[in-house]
Short mmCIF file of C-alpha atoms in Angstrom, two decimals:
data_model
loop_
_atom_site.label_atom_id
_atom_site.label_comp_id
_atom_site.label_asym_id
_atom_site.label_seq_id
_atom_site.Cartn_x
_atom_site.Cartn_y
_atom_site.Cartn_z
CA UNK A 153 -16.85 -9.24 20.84
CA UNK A 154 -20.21 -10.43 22.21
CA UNK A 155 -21.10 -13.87 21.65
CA UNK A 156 -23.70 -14.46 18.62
CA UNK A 157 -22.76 -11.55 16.49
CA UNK A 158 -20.24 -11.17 13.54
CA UNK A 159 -17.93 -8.44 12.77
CA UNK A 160 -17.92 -6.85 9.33
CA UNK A 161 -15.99 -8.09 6.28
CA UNK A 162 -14.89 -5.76 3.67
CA UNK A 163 -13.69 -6.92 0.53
CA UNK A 164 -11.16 -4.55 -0.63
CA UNK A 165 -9.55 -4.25 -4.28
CA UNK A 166 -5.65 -3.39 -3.79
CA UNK A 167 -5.00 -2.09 -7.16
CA UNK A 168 -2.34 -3.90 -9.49
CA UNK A 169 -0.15 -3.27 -7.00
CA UNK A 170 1.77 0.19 -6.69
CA UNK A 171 0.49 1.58 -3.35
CA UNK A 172 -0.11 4.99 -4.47
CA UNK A 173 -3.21 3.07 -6.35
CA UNK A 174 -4.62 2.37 -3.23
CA UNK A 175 -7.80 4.70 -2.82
CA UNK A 176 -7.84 6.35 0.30
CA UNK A 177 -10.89 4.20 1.57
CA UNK A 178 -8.94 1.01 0.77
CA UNK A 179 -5.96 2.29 2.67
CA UNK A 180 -7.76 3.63 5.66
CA UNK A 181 -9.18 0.22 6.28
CA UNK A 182 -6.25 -1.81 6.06
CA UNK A 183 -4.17 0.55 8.86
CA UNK A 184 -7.08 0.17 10.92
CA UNK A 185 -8.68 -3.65 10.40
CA UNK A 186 -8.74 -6.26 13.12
CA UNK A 187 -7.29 -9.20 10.01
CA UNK A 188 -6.34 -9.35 7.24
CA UNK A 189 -6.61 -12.34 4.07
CA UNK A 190 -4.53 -11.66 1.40
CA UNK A 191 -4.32 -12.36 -2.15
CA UNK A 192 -0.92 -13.02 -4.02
CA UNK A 193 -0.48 -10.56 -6.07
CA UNK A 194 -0.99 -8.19 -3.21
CA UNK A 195 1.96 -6.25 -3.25
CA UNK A 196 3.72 -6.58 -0.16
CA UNK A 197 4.29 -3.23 0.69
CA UNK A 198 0.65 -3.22 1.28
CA UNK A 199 0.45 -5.40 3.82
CA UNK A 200 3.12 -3.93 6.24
CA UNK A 201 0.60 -0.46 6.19
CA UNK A 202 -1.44 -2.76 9.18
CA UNK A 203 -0.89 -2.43 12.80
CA UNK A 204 1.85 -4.42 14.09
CA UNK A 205 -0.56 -6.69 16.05
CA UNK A 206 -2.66 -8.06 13.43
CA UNK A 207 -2.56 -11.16 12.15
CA UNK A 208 -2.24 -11.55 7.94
CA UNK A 209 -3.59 -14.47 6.07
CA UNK A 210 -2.30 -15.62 2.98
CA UNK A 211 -5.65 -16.97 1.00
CA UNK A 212 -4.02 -16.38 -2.64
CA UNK A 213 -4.41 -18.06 -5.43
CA UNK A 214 -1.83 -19.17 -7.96
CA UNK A 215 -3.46 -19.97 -11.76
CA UNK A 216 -2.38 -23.55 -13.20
CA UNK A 217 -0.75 -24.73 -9.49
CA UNK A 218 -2.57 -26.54 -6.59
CA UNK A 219 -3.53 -23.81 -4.09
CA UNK A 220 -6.34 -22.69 -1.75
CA UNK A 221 -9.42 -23.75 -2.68
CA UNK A 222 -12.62 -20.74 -2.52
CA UNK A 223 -14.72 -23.32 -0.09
CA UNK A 224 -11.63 -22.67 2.14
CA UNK A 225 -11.54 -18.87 2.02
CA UNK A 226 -14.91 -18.74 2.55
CA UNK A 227 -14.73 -20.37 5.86
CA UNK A 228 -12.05 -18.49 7.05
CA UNK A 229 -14.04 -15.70 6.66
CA UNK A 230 -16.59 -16.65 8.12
CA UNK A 231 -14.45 -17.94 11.17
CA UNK A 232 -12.83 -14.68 10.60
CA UNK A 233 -16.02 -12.45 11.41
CA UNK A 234 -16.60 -14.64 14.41
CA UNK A 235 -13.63 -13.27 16.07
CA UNK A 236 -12.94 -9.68 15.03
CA UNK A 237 -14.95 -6.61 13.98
CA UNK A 238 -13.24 -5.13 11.23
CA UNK A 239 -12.21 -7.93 8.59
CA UNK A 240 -10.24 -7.27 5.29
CA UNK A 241 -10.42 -9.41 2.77
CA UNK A 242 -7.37 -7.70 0.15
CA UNK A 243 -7.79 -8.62 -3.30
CA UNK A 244 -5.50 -7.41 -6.33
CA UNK A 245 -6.94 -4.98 -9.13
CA UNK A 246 -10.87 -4.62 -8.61
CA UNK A 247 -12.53 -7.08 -6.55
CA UNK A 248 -15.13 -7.22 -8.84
CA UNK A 249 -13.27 -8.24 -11.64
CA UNK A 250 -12.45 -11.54 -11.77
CA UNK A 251 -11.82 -11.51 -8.57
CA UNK A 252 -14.87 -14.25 -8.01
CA UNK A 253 -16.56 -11.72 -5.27
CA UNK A 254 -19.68 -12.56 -5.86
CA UNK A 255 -19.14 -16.02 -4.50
CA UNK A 256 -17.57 -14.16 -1.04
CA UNK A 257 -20.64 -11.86 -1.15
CA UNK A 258 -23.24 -14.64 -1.27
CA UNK A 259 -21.40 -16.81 1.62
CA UNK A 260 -21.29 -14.05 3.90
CA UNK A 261 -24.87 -13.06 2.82
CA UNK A 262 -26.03 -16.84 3.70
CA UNK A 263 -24.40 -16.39 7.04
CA UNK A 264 -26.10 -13.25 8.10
CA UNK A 265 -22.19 -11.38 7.91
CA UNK A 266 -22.31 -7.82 7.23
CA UNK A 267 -19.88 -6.80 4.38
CA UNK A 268 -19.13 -4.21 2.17
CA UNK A 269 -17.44 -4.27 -1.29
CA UNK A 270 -14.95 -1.58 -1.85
CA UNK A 271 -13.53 -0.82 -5.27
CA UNK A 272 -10.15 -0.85 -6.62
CA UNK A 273 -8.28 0.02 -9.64
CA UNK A 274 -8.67 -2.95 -12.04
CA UNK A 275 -5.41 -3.59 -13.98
CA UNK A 276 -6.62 -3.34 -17.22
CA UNK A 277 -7.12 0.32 -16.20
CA UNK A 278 -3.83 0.57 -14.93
CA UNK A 279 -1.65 -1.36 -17.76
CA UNK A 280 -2.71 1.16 -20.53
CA UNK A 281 -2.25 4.46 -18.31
CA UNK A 282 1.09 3.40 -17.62
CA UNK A 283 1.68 3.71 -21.72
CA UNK A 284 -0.31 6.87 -21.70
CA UNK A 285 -3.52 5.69 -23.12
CA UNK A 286 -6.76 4.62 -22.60
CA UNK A 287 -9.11 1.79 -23.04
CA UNK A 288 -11.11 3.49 -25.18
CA UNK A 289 -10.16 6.92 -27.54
CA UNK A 290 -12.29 8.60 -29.46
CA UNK A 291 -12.65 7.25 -33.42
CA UNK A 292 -10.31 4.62 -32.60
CA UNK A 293 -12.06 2.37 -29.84
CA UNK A 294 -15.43 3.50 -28.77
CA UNK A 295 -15.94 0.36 -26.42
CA UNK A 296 -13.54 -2.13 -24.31
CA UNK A 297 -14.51 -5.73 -23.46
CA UNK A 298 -12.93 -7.48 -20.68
CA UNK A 299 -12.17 -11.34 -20.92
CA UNK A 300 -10.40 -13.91 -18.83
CA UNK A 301 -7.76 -16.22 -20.84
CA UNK A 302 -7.72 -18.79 -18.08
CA UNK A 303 -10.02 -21.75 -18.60
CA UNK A 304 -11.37 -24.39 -16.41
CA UNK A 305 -10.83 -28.19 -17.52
CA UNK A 306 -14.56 -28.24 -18.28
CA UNK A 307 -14.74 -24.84 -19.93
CA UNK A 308 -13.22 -24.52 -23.34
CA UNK A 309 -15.39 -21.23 -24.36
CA UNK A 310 -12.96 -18.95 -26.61
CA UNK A 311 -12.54 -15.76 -25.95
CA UNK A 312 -15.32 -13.15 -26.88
CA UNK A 313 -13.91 -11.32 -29.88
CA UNK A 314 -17.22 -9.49 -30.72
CA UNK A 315 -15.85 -6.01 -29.37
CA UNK A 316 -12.79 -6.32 -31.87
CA UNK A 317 -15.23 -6.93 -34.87
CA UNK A 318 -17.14 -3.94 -33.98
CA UNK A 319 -13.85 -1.68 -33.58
CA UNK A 320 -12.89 -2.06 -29.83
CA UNK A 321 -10.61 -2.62 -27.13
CA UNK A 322 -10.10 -6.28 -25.74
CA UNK A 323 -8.40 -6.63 -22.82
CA UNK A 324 -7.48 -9.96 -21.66
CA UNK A 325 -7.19 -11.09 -17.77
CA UNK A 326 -4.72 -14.10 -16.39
CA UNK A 327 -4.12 -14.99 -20.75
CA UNK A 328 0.25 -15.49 -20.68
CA UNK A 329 0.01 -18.80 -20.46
CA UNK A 330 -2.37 -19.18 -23.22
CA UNK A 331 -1.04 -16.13 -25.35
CA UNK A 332 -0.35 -18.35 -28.39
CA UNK A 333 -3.90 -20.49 -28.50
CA UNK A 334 -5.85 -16.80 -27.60
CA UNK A 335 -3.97 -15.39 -30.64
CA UNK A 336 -4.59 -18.51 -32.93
CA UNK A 337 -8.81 -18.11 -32.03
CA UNK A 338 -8.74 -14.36 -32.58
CA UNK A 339 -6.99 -14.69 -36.06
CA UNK A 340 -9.10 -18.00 -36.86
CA UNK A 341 -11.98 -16.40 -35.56
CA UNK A 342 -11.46 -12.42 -37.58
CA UNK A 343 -9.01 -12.73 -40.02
CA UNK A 344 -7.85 -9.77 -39.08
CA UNK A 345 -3.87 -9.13 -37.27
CA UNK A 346 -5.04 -6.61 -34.44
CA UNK A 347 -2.47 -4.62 -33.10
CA UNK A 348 -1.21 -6.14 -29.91
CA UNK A 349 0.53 -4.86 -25.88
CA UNK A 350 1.31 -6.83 -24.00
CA UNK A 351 2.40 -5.49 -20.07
CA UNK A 352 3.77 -7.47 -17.65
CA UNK A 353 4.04 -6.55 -13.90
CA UNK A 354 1.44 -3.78 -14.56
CA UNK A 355 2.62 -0.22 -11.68
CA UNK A 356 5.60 -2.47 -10.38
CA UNK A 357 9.08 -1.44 -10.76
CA UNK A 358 10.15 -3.98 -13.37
CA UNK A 359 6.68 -3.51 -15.42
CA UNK A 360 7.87 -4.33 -19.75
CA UNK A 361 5.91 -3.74 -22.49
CA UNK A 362 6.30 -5.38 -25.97
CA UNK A 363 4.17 -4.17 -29.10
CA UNK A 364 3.37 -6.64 -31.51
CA UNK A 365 0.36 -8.44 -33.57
CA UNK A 366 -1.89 -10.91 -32.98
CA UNK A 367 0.30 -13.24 -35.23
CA UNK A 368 3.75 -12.18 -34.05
CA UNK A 369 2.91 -11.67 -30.26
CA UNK A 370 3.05 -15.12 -28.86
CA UNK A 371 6.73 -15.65 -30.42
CA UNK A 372 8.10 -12.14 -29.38
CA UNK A 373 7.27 -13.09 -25.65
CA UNK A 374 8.43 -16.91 -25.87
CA UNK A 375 11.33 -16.43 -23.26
CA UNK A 376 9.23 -14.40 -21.04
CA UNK A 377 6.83 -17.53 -21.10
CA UNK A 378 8.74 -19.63 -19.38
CA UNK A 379 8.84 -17.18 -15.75
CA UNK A 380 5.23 -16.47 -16.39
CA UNK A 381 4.86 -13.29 -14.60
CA UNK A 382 1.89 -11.65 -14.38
CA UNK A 383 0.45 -9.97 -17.75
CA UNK A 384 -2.51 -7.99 -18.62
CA UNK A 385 -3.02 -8.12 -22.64
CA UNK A 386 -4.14 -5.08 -24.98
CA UNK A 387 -5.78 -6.14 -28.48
CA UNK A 388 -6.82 -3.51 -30.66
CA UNK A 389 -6.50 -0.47 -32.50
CA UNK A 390 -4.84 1.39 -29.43
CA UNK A 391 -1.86 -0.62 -29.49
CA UNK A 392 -1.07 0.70 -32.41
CA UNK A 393 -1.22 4.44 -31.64
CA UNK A 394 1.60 6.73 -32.22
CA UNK A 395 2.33 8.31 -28.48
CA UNK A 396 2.47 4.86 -26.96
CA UNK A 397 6.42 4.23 -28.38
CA UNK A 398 7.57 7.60 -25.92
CA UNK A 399 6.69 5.79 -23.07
CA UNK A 400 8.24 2.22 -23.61
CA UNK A 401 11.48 3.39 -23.37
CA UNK A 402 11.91 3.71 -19.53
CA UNK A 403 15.24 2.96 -17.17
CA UNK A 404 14.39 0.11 -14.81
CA UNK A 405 13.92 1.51 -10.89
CA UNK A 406 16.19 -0.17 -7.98
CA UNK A 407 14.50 -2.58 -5.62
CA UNK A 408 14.83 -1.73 -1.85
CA UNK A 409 14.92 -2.24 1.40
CA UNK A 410 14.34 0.62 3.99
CA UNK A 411 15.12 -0.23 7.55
CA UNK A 412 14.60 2.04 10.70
CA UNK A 413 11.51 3.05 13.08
CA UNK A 414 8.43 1.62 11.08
CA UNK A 415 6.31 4.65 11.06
CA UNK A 416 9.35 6.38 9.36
CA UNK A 417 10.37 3.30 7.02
CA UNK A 418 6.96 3.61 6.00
CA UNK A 419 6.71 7.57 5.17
CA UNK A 420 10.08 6.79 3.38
CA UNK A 421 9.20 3.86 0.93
CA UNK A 422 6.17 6.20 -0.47
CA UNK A 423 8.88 8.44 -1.43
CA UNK A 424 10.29 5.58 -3.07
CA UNK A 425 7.19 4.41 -4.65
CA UNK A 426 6.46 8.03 -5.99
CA UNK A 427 9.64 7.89 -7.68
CA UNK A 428 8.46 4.32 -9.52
CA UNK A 429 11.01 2.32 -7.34
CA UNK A 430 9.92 -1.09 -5.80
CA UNK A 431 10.74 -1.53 -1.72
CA UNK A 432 9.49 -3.46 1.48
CA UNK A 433 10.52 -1.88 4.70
CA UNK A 434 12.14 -3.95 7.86
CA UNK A 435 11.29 -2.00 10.72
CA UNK A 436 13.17 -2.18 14.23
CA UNK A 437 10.29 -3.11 16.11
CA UNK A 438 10.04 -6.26 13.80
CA UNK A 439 9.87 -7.78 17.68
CA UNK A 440 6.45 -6.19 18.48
CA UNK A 441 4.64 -7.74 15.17
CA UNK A 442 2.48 -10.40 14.97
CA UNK A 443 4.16 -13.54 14.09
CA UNK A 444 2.69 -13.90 10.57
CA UNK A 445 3.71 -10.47 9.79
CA UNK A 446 7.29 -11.77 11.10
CA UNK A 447 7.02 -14.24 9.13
CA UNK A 448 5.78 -12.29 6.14
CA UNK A 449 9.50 -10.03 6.47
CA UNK A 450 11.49 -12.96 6.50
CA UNK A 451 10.03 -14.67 3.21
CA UNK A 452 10.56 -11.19 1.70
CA UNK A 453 13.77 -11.12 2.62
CA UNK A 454 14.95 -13.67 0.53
CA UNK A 455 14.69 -12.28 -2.41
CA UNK A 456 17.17 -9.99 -3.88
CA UNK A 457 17.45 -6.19 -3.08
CA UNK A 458 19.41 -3.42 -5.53
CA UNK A 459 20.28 -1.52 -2.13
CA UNK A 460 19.42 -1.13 1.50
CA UNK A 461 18.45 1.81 3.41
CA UNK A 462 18.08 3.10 6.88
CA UNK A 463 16.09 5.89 7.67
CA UNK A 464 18.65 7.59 10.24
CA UNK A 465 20.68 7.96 6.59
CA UNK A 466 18.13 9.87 5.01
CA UNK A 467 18.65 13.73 5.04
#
């Protein structure tokens, strides 16, 4: 790349995670960009769609734990841009959601970096379709709010339950860990015990649901607490409608590993993914990949598979 001029940083929204979600502008990019930065709840999948000699950057953030601060991502952007054309900057859901873009947008802005903000499926989005409903459904929610239940030190602002009153949907972003305070404020704040679902692992294989109320929601999920894995939470009228119960009754998918040729490893675990299984692939050529995508493979592989399989077995 000539010297003096940047490349161009797009800041992609992965979806809540199954690739299938992926639009076909977000996916496009990532098999063809020059780097990649990564948030955590990318799913991992994802990230083995690049070329094999691309580098991938882990930039993700974990809520209540030390982690990478957003002065730091922003410089590696920057740094980033220096070096390569096309940059990727992969964040779960909708970048624009929560996903503090605007702070990306304005550093690369200030730096004369030429980016471009493309879309993704927020979760919220997700999380209900998955039960067969929507944010909003005609006479029963007419309008959806979305709210963050993480809180800086210096920010003790309760949730916004001004939707609810008026006879809407609240959906609530990064709010497990304070499920039981949320609940107290809404019920403190409305008097009223909403109809609550909660989804965790929203499009992944081991995604759960649990249906309660405002009052009895906090104590239903107690044991789940403790993991804390990613939930997306559903307050309102919605939660309580009829069709939801059909589709909460589901057999849990296997997790696997497909091993074999890459390009074929890959083709396979969409088939797997289109069946609502869960699978990383761990291709022969792992030899000819960048080192932090070899590196990537082997911290995946330390987790637990249901069953392993190479593509030379598949019929």
């Amino acid at each position: 790349m000539p010297l003096n001029t940047y490349g161009k940083v797009y800041l992609i929204g992965a979806g809540p995670g199954h690739p299938e979600l992926l639009t076909r502008k977000a996916e496009r990019l990532i098999r063809s960009a020059d780097i990649i930065l990564y948030d955590r709840l990318v799913n991992p999948f994802i990230l083995q769609l690049v070329r094999p000699e691309i580098e991938i950057i882990n930039v993700g953030k974990e809520a209540y734990r030390k982690h990478i601060q957003q002065q730091v991502i922003n410089e590696k952007l920057i740094s980033a841009a220096k070096q390569h054309r096309c940059v990727v900057r992969l964040k779960g859901g909708d970048p624009a959601i929560f996903g503090r873009v605007h702070e990306e947008v304005v550093t690369l802005s200030q730096a004369g970096i030429d980016f471009e903000v493309v879309p993704g499926i927020t979760t919220a989005s997700a999380a209900v379709a998955s039960v067969g409903l929507g944010l909003t459904i005609r006479n029963i929610a007419h309008s959806v709010t979305f709210a963050t239940g993480y809180l800086n030190k210096s920010n003790q602002q309760q949730v916004d339950v001004t939707t609810l009153i008026n006879g809407g949907t609240l959906a609530i972003y990064m709010g497990v860990k304070r499920l039981s305070e949320i609940m107290k404020d809404i019920y403190q704040t409305t008097q009223v015990d909403y109809p609550v679902l909660l989804i965790f692992n929203v499009s992944s294989y081991n995604e759960k649901h649990i249906i309660g109320r405002v009052t009895t929601i906090a104590e239903q999920v107690s044991d789940d607490l403790e993991h804390i894995s990613p939930g997306m939470v559903i307050v309102g009228d919605i939660a309580a409608c009829e069709n939801i119960k059909s589709a909460l009754n589901q057999c849990m998918p296997k997790k696997y590993l497909i091993t074999g040729p890459r390009l074929e490893a890959i083709k396979q675990a969409f088939d797997i993914y289109e069946k609502d299984g869960w699978c990383i692939i761990n291709p022969d050529e792992k030899h000819e990949l960048h080192h932090s995508q070899q590196l990537f493979i082997e911290q995946q592989l330390m987790q637990h598979f249901d069953e392993e399989i190479h593509t030379k077995d598949i019929k």
